[in-house]
Amino acid sequence: MLLKQQAQQESAAKGAKARKPGVYANRDPALNWKDVAWFCSNTTIPIVLKGVQCGEDAVLAAKAGVAAILVSNHGGRNMDTARSSIEALPEIISMLTEAGLRSKLEVWLDGGIRRGSDVVKALALGANACGIGKPAMYGMSCYGAAGITKCVEILKREMVQTMQLCGTPRFDLLSPSLV
């Protein structure tokens, strides 16, 4: 109890705002783009910034020097008005391209990827890679490690089939016009 009081007093003395308990209780509300740039310039580890949902933030991330952004809404589709990651992707790619920064970082996407056709759609819209969550978890929960392997095999087969139906033999030939 004494340590907690001391920590609270030190925090108050530094002018820190009180934080409410919850998901973001440990997030510093003062974190900003200068901090992101500082992290990038003070490490050789590539920085991947998760949770980018708009083109403006993607441009700021590229200017800050991150290696990649992860277009993700942290389960935000459970809220009434949050847009999906795939809906945010075209704006992000467009604004990065207009700013001449598209080649400065990779754009990854997660959230809502359930089938191989979802992966192909994201790649066609400009993503470099996709994160797969629920399909892999479902496979693992039913069949363990073999279920994850089966999930990847199914996704790969669906991706190949989708690309064949689009008449596109290679990933680098995918384009937004196919979506």
Short mmCIF file of C-alpha atoms in Angstrom, two decimals:
data_model
loop_
_atom_site.label_atom_id
_atom_site.label_comp_id
_atom_site.label_asym_id
_atom_site.label_seq_id
_atom_site.Cartn_x
_atom_site.Cartn_y
_atom_site.Cartn_z
CA MET A 1 0.00 0.00 0.00
CA LEU A 2 2.82 2.37 0.87
CA LEU A 3 4.54 1.73 -2.48
CA LYS A 4 1.30 2.39 -4.33
CA GLN A 5 0.83 5.71 -2.54
CA GLN A 6 4.43 6.68 -3.23
CA ALA A 7 4.03 5.85 -6.93
CA GLN A 8 0.84 7.90 -7.09
CA GLN A 9 2.53 10.86 -5.44
CA GLU A 10 5.50 10.66 -7.82
CA SER A 11 3.15 10.41 -10.76
CA ALA A 12 1.17 13.44 -9.57
CA ALA A 13 4.38 15.37 -8.99
CA LYS A 14 5.40 14.76 -12.61
CA GLY A 15 2.08 16.13 -13.77
CA ALA A 16 0.80 12.81 -15.09
CA LYS A 17 -2.91 12.52 -15.58
CA ALA A 18 -4.81 9.88 -13.63
CA ARG A 19 -5.53 6.83 -15.72
CA LYS A 20 -8.72 4.87 -15.60
CA PRO A 21 -8.50 1.08 -15.32
CA GLY A 22 -9.26 -0.89 -18.44
CA VAL A 23 -7.75 -1.93 -21.74
CA TYR A 24 -5.76 1.27 -22.17
CA ALA A 25 -4.74 1.70 -18.51
CA ASN A 26 -1.05 1.24 -19.31
CA ARG A 27 -0.99 3.39 -22.44
CA ASP A 28 0.64 6.75 -22.05
CA PRO A 29 -1.84 9.35 -23.34
CA ALA A 30 1.07 11.68 -24.11
CA LEU A 31 2.57 9.27 -26.69
CA ASN A 32 2.82 11.06 -30.03
CA TRP A 33 4.40 10.88 -33.51
CA LYS A 34 7.66 12.39 -32.25
CA ASP A 35 7.92 9.45 -29.85
CA VAL A 36 7.36 6.99 -32.70
CA ALA A 37 10.11 8.69 -34.73
CA TRP A 38 12.39 8.56 -31.68
CA PHE A 39 11.80 4.80 -31.30
CA CYS A 40 12.54 4.27 -34.98
CA SER A 41 15.75 6.28 -34.86
CA ASN A 42 17.04 4.62 -31.69
CA THR A 43 16.82 0.97 -32.63
CA THR A 44 17.85 -1.35 -35.42
CA ILE A 45 14.73 -3.42 -34.78
CA PRO A 46 12.05 -2.73 -37.41
CA ILE A 47 9.08 -0.97 -35.81
CA VAL A 48 5.61 -2.18 -36.86
CA LEU A 49 2.77 0.14 -35.87
CA LYS A 50 -0.55 -1.63 -35.29
CA GLY A 51 -3.99 -0.08 -35.40
CA VAL A 52 -3.68 2.34 -38.31
CA GLN A 53 -7.17 3.12 -39.63
CA CYS A 54 -6.79 6.24 -41.76
CA GLY A 55 -4.57 7.59 -44.50
CA GLU A 56 -3.33 10.55 -42.46
CA ASP A 57 -1.91 8.25 -39.77
CA ALA A 58 -0.32 6.02 -42.42
CA VAL A 59 1.49 9.05 -43.89
CA LEU A 60 2.64 10.15 -40.43
CA ALA A 61 3.85 6.61 -39.69
CA ALA A 62 5.86 6.54 -42.93
CA LYS A 63 7.39 9.93 -42.15
CA ALA A 64 8.26 8.71 -38.64
CA GLY A 65 10.22 5.84 -40.16
CA VAL A 66 8.26 2.73 -39.21
CA ALA A 67 9.06 -0.39 -41.22
CA ALA A 68 5.43 -1.43 -41.54
CA ILE A 69 1.93 -0.53 -40.47
CA LEU A 70 -0.76 -3.00 -39.54
CA VAL A 71 -4.17 -1.84 -40.72
CA SER A 72 -6.26 -3.14 -37.86
CA ASN A 73 -9.15 -2.02 -35.76
CA HIS A 74 -8.49 -4.11 -32.64
CA GLY A 75 -11.89 -5.81 -32.78
CA GLY A 76 -13.56 -2.48 -33.45
CA ARG A 77 -16.22 -4.07 -35.66
CA ASN A 78 -17.93 -5.03 -32.41
CA MET A 79 -18.72 -1.34 -32.06
CA ASP A 80 -21.55 0.14 -34.11
CA THR A 81 -19.68 2.54 -36.34
CA ALA A 82 -16.13 1.23 -36.72
CA ARG A 83 -15.12 0.44 -40.27
CA SER A 84 -13.40 -2.79 -41.12
CA SER A 85 -9.71 -3.00 -41.94
CA ILE A 86 -10.43 -3.84 -45.59
CA GLU A 87 -12.61 -0.71 -45.85
CA ALA A 88 -9.76 1.46 -44.53
CA LEU A 89 -7.10 -0.07 -46.81
CA PRO A 90 -7.84 1.78 -50.11
CA GLU A 91 -7.68 5.21 -48.41
CA ILE A 92 -4.40 4.30 -46.71
CA ILE A 93 -2.77 3.04 -49.92
CA SER A 94 -4.05 6.07 -51.86
CA MET A 95 -2.73 8.63 -49.38
CA LEU A 96 0.65 6.91 -49.07
CA THR A 97 0.94 6.85 -52.87
CA GLU A 98 -0.10 10.51 -53.24
CA ALA A 99 2.49 11.51 -50.64
CA GLY A 100 5.18 9.51 -52.46
CA LEU A 101 5.68 7.31 -49.41
CA ARG A 102 4.20 3.97 -50.50
CA SER A 103 7.65 2.43 -51.03
CA LYS A 104 8.86 3.57 -47.58
CA LEU A 105 6.95 0.95 -45.59
CA GLU A 106 5.00 -2.26 -45.87
CA VAL A 107 1.27 -2.30 -45.30
CA TRP A 108 -0.11 -5.34 -43.52
CA LEU A 109 -3.77 -6.02 -42.79
CA ASP A 110 -5.54 -8.08 -40.18
CA GLY A 111 -9.11 -8.49 -39.07
CA GLY A 112 -11.89 -10.14 -41.01
CA ILE A 113 -9.66 -12.53 -42.96
CA ARG A 114 -11.61 -15.80 -43.07
CA ARG A 115 -10.98 -17.21 -46.56
CA GLY A 116 -8.28 -17.25 -49.19
CA SER A 117 -10.39 -14.88 -51.27
CA ASP A 118 -10.14 -12.33 -48.43
CA VAL A 119 -6.33 -12.52 -48.64
CA VAL A 120 -6.39 -12.06 -52.43
CA LYS A 121 -8.74 -9.07 -52.06
CA ALA A 122 -6.42 -7.41 -49.51
CA LEU A 123 -3.37 -8.00 -51.71
CA ALA A 124 -5.23 -6.62 -54.74
CA LEU A 125 -6.09 -3.48 -52.77
CA GLY A 126 -2.42 -2.93 -51.92
CA ALA A 127 -1.60 -4.86 -48.75
CA ASN A 128 1.79 -6.58 -48.62
CA ALA A 129 0.62 -9.26 -46.18
CA CYS A 130 -2.33 -10.39 -44.08
CA GLY A 131 -2.64 -11.61 -40.53
CA ILE A 132 -4.81 -14.64 -39.96
CA GLY A 133 -6.44 -15.01 -36.54
CA LYS A 134 -9.74 -16.81 -36.16
CA PRO A 135 -9.32 -19.46 -38.88
CA ALA A 136 -6.03 -20.59 -37.31
CA MET A 137 -7.54 -20.54 -33.81
CA TYR A 138 -10.52 -22.58 -34.96
CA GLY A 139 -8.21 -25.14 -36.56
CA MET A 140 -6.03 -25.33 -33.47
CA SER A 141 -8.97 -25.64 -31.08
CA CYS A 142 -10.33 -28.61 -33.02
CA TYR A 143 -7.18 -30.43 -34.13
CA GLY A 144 -4.16 -28.85 -32.43
CA ALA A 145 -1.08 -28.14 -34.55
CA ALA A 146 -2.47 -30.30 -37.36
CA GLY A 147 -5.50 -27.99 -37.47
CA ILE A 148 -3.30 -24.96 -38.10
CA THR A 149 -1.51 -26.80 -40.90
CA LYS A 150 -4.88 -27.74 -42.42
CA CYS A 151 -6.07 -24.13 -42.11
CA VAL A 152 -3.02 -22.88 -44.04
CA GLU A 153 -3.54 -25.55 -46.71
CA ILE A 154 -7.19 -24.55 -47.14
CA LEU A 155 -6.32 -20.83 -47.34
CA LYS A 156 -3.60 -21.52 -49.90
CA ARG A 157 -5.96 -23.62 -52.03
CA GLU A 158 -8.64 -20.90 -51.86
CA MET A 159 -6.11 -18.22 -52.82
CA VAL A 160 -4.96 -20.20 -55.85
CA GLN A 161 -8.56 -20.83 -56.91
CA THR A 162 -9.49 -17.14 -56.50
CA MET A 163 -6.50 -16.02 -58.54
CA GLN A 164 -7.33 -18.56 -61.26
CA LEU A 165 -10.90 -17.28 -61.40
CA CYS A 166 -9.52 -13.73 -61.74
CA GLY A 167 -7.20 -14.87 -64.53
CA THR A 168 -4.20 -13.69 -62.53
CA PRO A 169 -1.26 -16.12 -62.31
CA ARG A 170 0.94 -14.00 -59.99
CA PHE A 171 0.46 -11.81 -56.94
CA ASP A 172 2.26 -8.86 -58.54
CA LEU A 173 -0.44 -8.77 -61.23
CA LEU A 174 -3.27 -8.24 -58.74
CA SER A 175 -4.90 -4.81 -58.87
CA PRO A 176 -7.84 -2.99 -57.28
CA SER A 177 -9.80 -3.41 -60.52
CA LEU A 178 -10.22 -7.10 -59.64
CA VAL A 179 -12.11 -6.31 -56.43
#
